[in-house]
Amino acid sequence: MQPDLELGEEINEVCASCHGEFGQGGKGGEYPRLAGLPENYLAAQLLRFRKRERINIPMLPYTEERELPDEDLLAVSAYLSRMELPSKMPDLPEDTSAYDRLLLARRVTNIARIPGDLELGEEIYADCVQCHGEKGGGKADGDDPPLAGQYTEYLARQIQDFISGQRWHEFSEELFNELEPEEISALLAYLSILDD
Ligand code: HEC
Ligand code: HEC
């Protein structure tokens, strides 16, 4: 069955009030980027919110069956997963108008580098590569989300939720619970350079 992308675009108008019209997220990582995340992953997270297996209080009213029936849930996941955000401003012809430049600039999403021990970060990230990818791109046709191009503050919050057990992640104990705070900072610094 082909996903209904027009329906997805319509539903995204609701999501856009927090996640931005291009699914770019924002507010310093309070709202994660959704554009380009794997379709399966998006749909699975929305179901978890609905079932309260992953607690997301601001979104609860939007994920109830009444508000977001399965058909809509799949359509918006399909729509967002196909949205691409450039991480750099492309070279534009000189006669591009200021307005067109502005429109494009609003889509450019590049995660600011944060300082930290990149070598240590890369070492720790070796344990994540098999699922999240060499360059942090995740698996487009799987359940593994990208970590590159996602807000640092958001990722930091997720890692804390894995450690506290509030959010589920496979092999959480081995992957996260033994990391020292400075190792987590190093990991986040490394992730912040992957979309450059
Ligand atoms: C009132 C604000 C708000 C609205 C409206 C909203 N969200 Fe969210 N959403 C959030 C917040 C806050 C988080 C981050 C929760 C966390 O930190 O775990 C989030 C997280 C998510 C995530 C998890 C992303 C990830 O990488 O795991 C998905 C998927 C998502 N939202 C989809 C949607 C969709 C689709 C809609 C529209 C149907 C929507 N959201 C509407 C606030 C909102
Ligand atoms: C066996 C595969 C696997 C390995 C290894 C792995 N992950 Fe994940 N990761 C996943 C999957 C699958 C999810 C989605 C979990 C869910 O369904 O909520 C995820 C989710 C995440 C998220 C949340 C992303 C978001 O958008 O909310 C973060 C952050 C993360 N992983 C970090 C890491 C880090 C850091 C490592 C290495 C220390 C790692 N993962 C190792 C498979 C893996």
GROMACS .gro file of C-alpha atoms and ligand atoms in nm:
model
  282
    1MET     CA    1   0.000   0.000   0.000
    2GLN     CA    2   0.133   0.345  -0.095
    3PRO     CA    3   0.146   0.586   0.197
    4ASP     CA    4  -0.080   0.889   0.162
    5LEU     CA    5   0.176   1.171   0.156
    6GLU     CA    6  -0.082   1.445   0.110
    7LEU     CA    7  -0.259   1.333   0.423
    8GLY     CA    8   0.082   1.322   0.594
    9GLU     CA    9   0.152   1.681   0.494
   10GLU     CA   10  -0.183   1.791   0.634
   11ILE     CA   11  -0.124   1.617   0.966
   12ASN     CA   12   0.220   1.765   0.990
   13GLU     CA   13   0.062   2.109   1.026
   14VAL     CA   14  -0.024   2.009   1.383
   15CYS     CA   15   0.322   1.869   1.453
   16ALA     CA   16   0.482   2.178   1.304
   17SER     CA   17   0.374   2.396   1.595
   18CYS     CA   18   0.646   2.223   1.798
   19HIS     CA   19   0.871   2.040   1.550
   20GLY     CA   20   0.879   2.312   1.282
   21GLU     CA   21   0.724   2.318   0.936
   22PHE     CA   22   1.015   2.123   0.783
   23GLY     CA   23   1.036   1.878   1.074
   24GLN     CA   24   1.356   2.055   1.173
   25GLY     CA   25   1.279   2.064   1.547
   26GLY     CA   26   1.421   2.339   1.759
   27LYS     CA   27   1.413   2.540   2.078
   28GLY     CA   28   1.757   2.421   2.172
   29GLY     CA   29   1.669   2.055   2.131
   30GLU     CA   30   1.350   2.062   2.335
   31TYR     CA   31   1.183   1.943   2.014
   32PRO     CA   32   1.383   1.682   1.820
   33ARG     CA   33   1.430   1.693   1.450
   34LEU     CA   34   1.190   1.453   1.273
   35ALA     CA   35   1.278   1.511   0.908
   36GLY     CA   36   1.459   1.218   0.751
   37LEU     CA   37   1.417   0.979   1.045
   38PRO     CA   38   1.336   0.623   0.929
   39GLU     CA   39   0.967   0.570   0.860
   40ASN     CA   40   0.948   0.258   1.080
   41TYR     CA   41   1.122   0.435   1.363
   42LEU     CA   42   0.884   0.733   1.354
   43ALA     CA   43   0.578   0.510   1.351
   44ALA     CA   44   0.714   0.292   1.633
   45GLN     CA   45   0.784   0.594   1.855
   46LEU     CA   46   0.437   0.739   1.796
   47LEU     CA   47   0.284   0.407   1.901
   48ARG     CA   48   0.503   0.401   2.212
   49PHE     CA   49   0.385   0.751   2.306
   50ARG     CA   50   0.026   0.645   2.258
   51LYS     CA   51   0.072   0.335   2.475
   52ARG     CA   52   0.275   0.538   2.725
   53GLU     CA   53   0.566   0.300   2.694
   54ARG     CA   54   0.776   0.607   2.622
   55ILE     CA   55   0.662   0.901   2.830
   56ASN     CA   56   0.619   1.223   2.635
   57ILE     CA   57   0.370   1.441   2.821
   58PRO     CA   58   0.356   1.733   2.574
   59MET     CA   59   0.260   1.491   2.296
   60LEU     CA   60   0.008   1.274   2.479
   61PRO     CA   61  -0.301   1.456   2.347
   62TYR     CA   62  -0.168   1.433   1.989
   63THR     CA   63  -0.104   1.059   1.988
   64GLU     CA   64  -0.435   0.934   2.125
   65GLU     CA   65  -0.614   0.703   1.883
   66ARG     CA   66  -0.891   0.963   1.838
   67GLU     CA   67  -0.649   1.236   1.734
   68LEU     CA   68  -0.407   1.022   1.537
   69PRO     CA   69  -0.568   0.703   1.405
   70ASP     CA   70  -0.329   0.443   1.264
   71GLU     CA   71  -0.380   0.560   0.908
   72ASP     CA   72  -0.277   0.915   0.999
   73LEU     CA   73   0.011   0.789   1.209
   74LEU     CA   74   0.154   0.597   0.913
   75ALA     CA   75   0.093   0.885   0.671
   76VAL     CA   76   0.273   1.144   0.882
   77SER     CA   77   0.563   0.903   0.944
   78ALA     CA   78   0.596   0.847   0.569
   79TYR     CA   79   0.581   1.220   0.498
   80LEU     CA   80   0.841   1.319   0.758
   81SER     CA   81   1.082   1.039   0.668
   82ARG     CA   82   1.094   1.168   0.309
   83MET     CA   83   1.176   1.522   0.410
   84GLU     CA   84   1.538   1.616   0.355
   85LEU     CA   85   1.718   1.893   0.533
   86PRO     CA   86   2.047   2.015   0.393
   87SER     CA   87   2.324   2.053   0.652
   88LYS     CA   88   2.495   2.328   0.450
   89MET     CA   89   2.378   2.619   0.241
   90PRO     CA   90   2.426   2.505  -0.121
   91ASP     CA   91   2.607   2.725  -0.376
   92LEU     CA   92   2.332   2.933  -0.535
   93PRO     CA   93   2.339   3.120  -0.864
   94GLU     CA   94   2.425   3.486  -0.807
   95ASP     CA   95   2.087   3.610  -0.920
   96THR     CA   96   1.902   3.412  -0.648
   97SER     CA   97   1.674   3.656  -0.468
   98ALA     CA   98   1.723   3.740  -0.103
   99TYR     CA   99   1.381   3.591  -0.034
  100ASP     CA  100   1.467   3.257  -0.196
  101ARG     CA  101   1.792   3.248   0.000
  102LEU     CA  102   1.604   3.311   0.320
  103LEU     CA  103   1.355   3.032   0.248
  104LEU     CA  104   1.635   2.788   0.186
  105ALA     CA  105   1.837   2.903   0.486
  106ARG     CA  106   1.542   2.814   0.711
  107ARG     CA  107   1.578   2.450   0.610
  108VAL     CA  108   1.951   2.427   0.664
  109THR     CA  109   1.999   2.233   0.985
  110ASN     CA  110   2.349   2.195   1.112
  111ILE     CA  111   2.424   2.085   1.464
  112ALA     CA  112   2.663   2.321   1.637
  113ARG     CA  113   2.990   2.157   1.737
  114ILE     CA  114   3.032   2.121   2.108
  115PRO     CA  115   3.375   2.099   2.266
  116GLY     CA  116   3.497   1.765   2.398
  117ASP     CA  117   3.748   1.484   2.360
  118LEU     CA  118   3.674   1.369   2.005
  119GLU     CA  119   3.917   1.079   2.015
  120LEU     CA  120   3.754   0.934   2.325
  121GLY     CA  121   3.412   1.003   2.170
  122GLU     CA  122   3.503   0.810   1.858
  123GLU     CA  123   3.628   0.519   2.068
  124ILE     CA  124   3.299   0.498   2.257
  125TYR     CA  125   3.099   0.539   1.939
  126ALA     CA  126   3.263   0.221   1.803
  127ASP     CA  127   3.006   0.030   2.012
  128CYS     CA  128   2.722   0.210   1.835
  129VAL     CA  129   2.838   0.189   1.473
  130GLN     CA  130   2.682  -0.146   1.387
  131CYS     CA  131   2.336  -0.001   1.435
  132HIS     CA  132   2.365   0.378   1.408
  133GLY     CA  133   2.611   0.370   1.119
  134GLU     CA  134   2.971   0.479   1.063
  135LYS     CA  135   2.860   0.839   0.998
  136GLY     CA  136   2.569   0.833   1.243
  137GLY     CA  137   2.313   0.810   0.964
  138GLY     CA  138   2.114   0.522   1.116
  139LYS     CA  139   1.935   0.274   0.891
  140ALA     CA  140   1.682   0.433   0.660
  141ASP     CA  141   1.490   0.108   0.613
  142GLY     CA  142   1.516  -0.011   0.971
  143ASP     CA  143   1.443   0.084   1.329
  144ASP     CA  144   1.780   0.243   1.402
  145PRO     CA  145   1.755   0.621   1.411
  146PRO     CA  146   2.030   0.853   1.293
  147LEU     CA  147   2.224   1.029   1.566
  148ALA     CA  148   2.409   1.271   1.336
  149GLY     CA  149   2.208   1.584   1.265
  150GLN     CA  150   2.003   1.547   1.583
  151TYR     CA  151   2.020   1.812   1.858
  152THR     CA  152   2.285   1.751   2.122
  153GLU     CA  153   2.057   1.855   2.410
  154TYR     CA  154   1.790   1.614   2.290
  155LEU     CA  155   2.037   1.324   2.258
  156ALA     CA  156   2.180   1.399   2.603
  157ARG     CA  157   1.828   1.381   2.748
  158GLN     CA  158   1.762   1.046   2.578
  159ILE     CA  159   2.084   0.897   2.713
  160GLN     CA  160   1.984   1.007   3.065
  161ASP     CA  161   1.644   0.844   3.010
  162PHE     CA  162   1.812   0.518   2.901
  163ILE     CA  163   2.028   0.524   3.214
  164SER     CA  164   1.735   0.596   3.445
  165GLY     CA  165   1.528   0.328   3.271
  166GLN     CA  166   1.257   0.574   3.169
  167ARG     CA  167   1.318   0.493   2.803
  168TRP     CA  168   1.401   0.153   2.659
  169HIS     CA  169   1.717   0.086   2.454
  170GLU     CA  170   1.853  -0.256   2.369
  171PHE     CA  171   2.168  -0.343   2.573
  172SER     CA  172   2.122  -0.028   2.777
  173GLU     CA  173   2.313  -0.162   3.077
  174GLU     CA  174   2.625  -0.241   2.878
  175LEU     CA  175   2.607   0.061   2.650
  176PHE     CA  176   2.514   0.344   2.882
  177ASN     CA  177   2.508   0.260   3.249
  178GLU     CA  178   2.884   0.229   3.278
  179LEU     CA  179   2.967   0.552   3.099
  180GLU     CA  180   3.122   0.828   3.311
  181PRO     CA  181   2.982   1.179   3.263
  182GLU     CA  182   3.299   1.285   3.079
  183GLU     CA  183   3.263   0.989   2.844
  184ILE     CA  184   2.907   1.095   2.766
  185SER     CA  185   3.030   1.449   2.693
  186ALA     CA  186   3.300   1.310   2.463
  187LEU     CA  187   3.044   1.095   2.281
  188LEU     CA  188   2.810   1.392   2.233
  189ALA     CA  189   3.097   1.606   2.105
  190TYR     CA  190   3.184   1.336   1.851
  191LEU     CA  191   2.821   1.306   1.739
  192SER     CA  192   2.802   1.684   1.693
  193ILE     CA  193   3.071   1.680   1.422
  194LEU     CA  194   2.926   1.393   1.220
  195ASP     CA  195   2.690   1.611   1.013
  196ASP     CA  196   2.951   1.871   0.917
  197HEC     C1  197   0.321   2.035   2.202
  197HEC     C2  198   0.446   2.009   2.131
  197HEC     C3  199   0.453   1.888   2.039
  197HEC     C4  200   0.365   1.858   1.934
  197HEC     C5  201   0.243   1.934   1.887
  197HEC     C6  202   0.420   1.737   1.873
  197HEC     N1  203   0.534   1.698   1.938
  197HEC    FE1  204   0.651   1.540   1.890
  197HEC     N2  205   0.774   1.575   2.051
  197HEC     C7  206   0.758   1.680   2.139
  197HEC     C8  207   0.862   1.672   2.241
  197HEC     C9  208   0.882   1.767   2.359
  197HEC    C10  209   0.943   1.559   2.208
  197HEC    C11  210   1.067   1.509   2.281
  197HEC    C12  211   1.033   1.412   2.391
  197HEC    C13  212   1.158   1.359   2.461
  197HEC     O1  213   1.246   1.437   2.494
  197HEC     O2  214   1.169   1.237   2.478
  197HEC    C14  215   0.883   1.501   2.088
  197HEC    C15  216   0.930   1.385   2.027
  197HEC    C16  217   0.878   1.332   1.912
  197HEC    C17  218   0.929   1.212   1.846
  197HEC    C18  219   1.048   1.129   1.888
  197HEC    C19  220   1.166   1.160   1.797
  197HEC    C20  221   1.283   1.066   1.818
  197HEC     O3  222   1.390   1.093   1.760
  197HEC     O4  223   1.268   0.967   1.888
  197HEC    C21  224   0.847   1.189   1.737
  197HEC    C22  225   0.859   1.075   1.639
  197HEC    C23  226   0.749   1.295   1.733
  197HEC     N3  227   0.769   1.379   1.841
  197HEC    C24  228   0.652   1.306   1.635
  197HEC    C25  229   0.551   1.402   1.635
  197HEC    C26  230   0.444   1.407   1.537
  197HEC    C27  231   0.432   1.315   1.417
  197HEC    C28  232   0.361   1.508   1.575
  197HEC    C29  233   0.230   1.550   1.509
  197HEC    C30  234   0.128   1.446   1.498
  197HEC    C31  235   0.417   1.569   1.696
  197HEC     N4  236   0.532   1.502   1.729
  197HEC    C32  237   0.362   1.675   1.764
  197HEC    C33  238   0.660   1.779   2.133
  197HEC    C34  239   0.557   1.786   2.042
  198HEC     C1  240   2.191  -0.322   1.853
  198HEC     C2  241   2.171  -0.196   1.785
  198HEC     C3  242   2.209  -0.068   1.860
  198HEC     C4  243   2.329  -0.035   1.920
  198HEC     C5  244   2.456  -0.120   1.932
  198HEC     C6  245   2.312   0.100   1.969
  198HEC     N1  246   2.186   0.146   1.939
  198HEC    FE1  247   2.108   0.328   1.992
  198HEC     N2  248   1.928   0.274   1.917
  198HEC     C7  249   1.900   0.154   1.855
  198HEC     C8  250   1.758   0.145   1.829
  198HEC     C9  251   1.685   0.029   1.762
  198HEC    C10  252   1.700   0.265   1.880
  198HEC    C11  253   1.553   0.299   1.887
  198HEC    C12  254   1.503   0.253   2.023
  198HEC    C13  255   1.354   0.269   2.036
  198HEC     O1  256   1.284   0.194   1.969
  198HEC     O2  257   1.310   0.358   2.108
  198HEC    C14  258   1.811   0.345   1.932
  198HEC    C15  259   1.796   0.472   1.986
  198HEC    C16  260   1.901   0.551   2.029
  198HEC    C17  261   1.890   0.689   2.070
  198HEC    C18  262   1.765   0.774   2.067
  198HEC    C19  263   1.757   0.849   1.934
  198HEC    C20  264   1.637   0.937   1.920
  198HEC     O3  265   1.620   0.996   1.812
  198HEC     O4  266   1.559   0.948   2.015
  198HEC    C21  267   2.015   0.729   2.109
  198HEC    C22  268   2.055   0.866   2.162
  198HEC    C23  269   2.104   0.617   2.092
  198HEC     N3  270   2.031   0.508   2.043
  198HEC    C24  271   2.238   0.618   2.121
  198HEC    C25  272   2.322   0.508   2.109
  198HEC    C26  273   2.461   0.511   2.147
  198HEC    C27  274   2.534   0.633   2.197
  198HEC    C28  275   2.511   0.384   2.127
  198HEC    C29  276   2.649   0.333   2.155
  198HEC    C30  277   2.702   0.359   2.289
  198HEC    C31  278   2.401   0.304   2.073
  198HEC     N4  279   2.287   0.382   2.066
  198HEC    C32  280   2.410   0.170   2.036
  198HEC    C33  281   1.991   0.055   1.823
  198HEC    C34  282   2.121   0.047   1.872
   0.00000   0.00000   0.00000
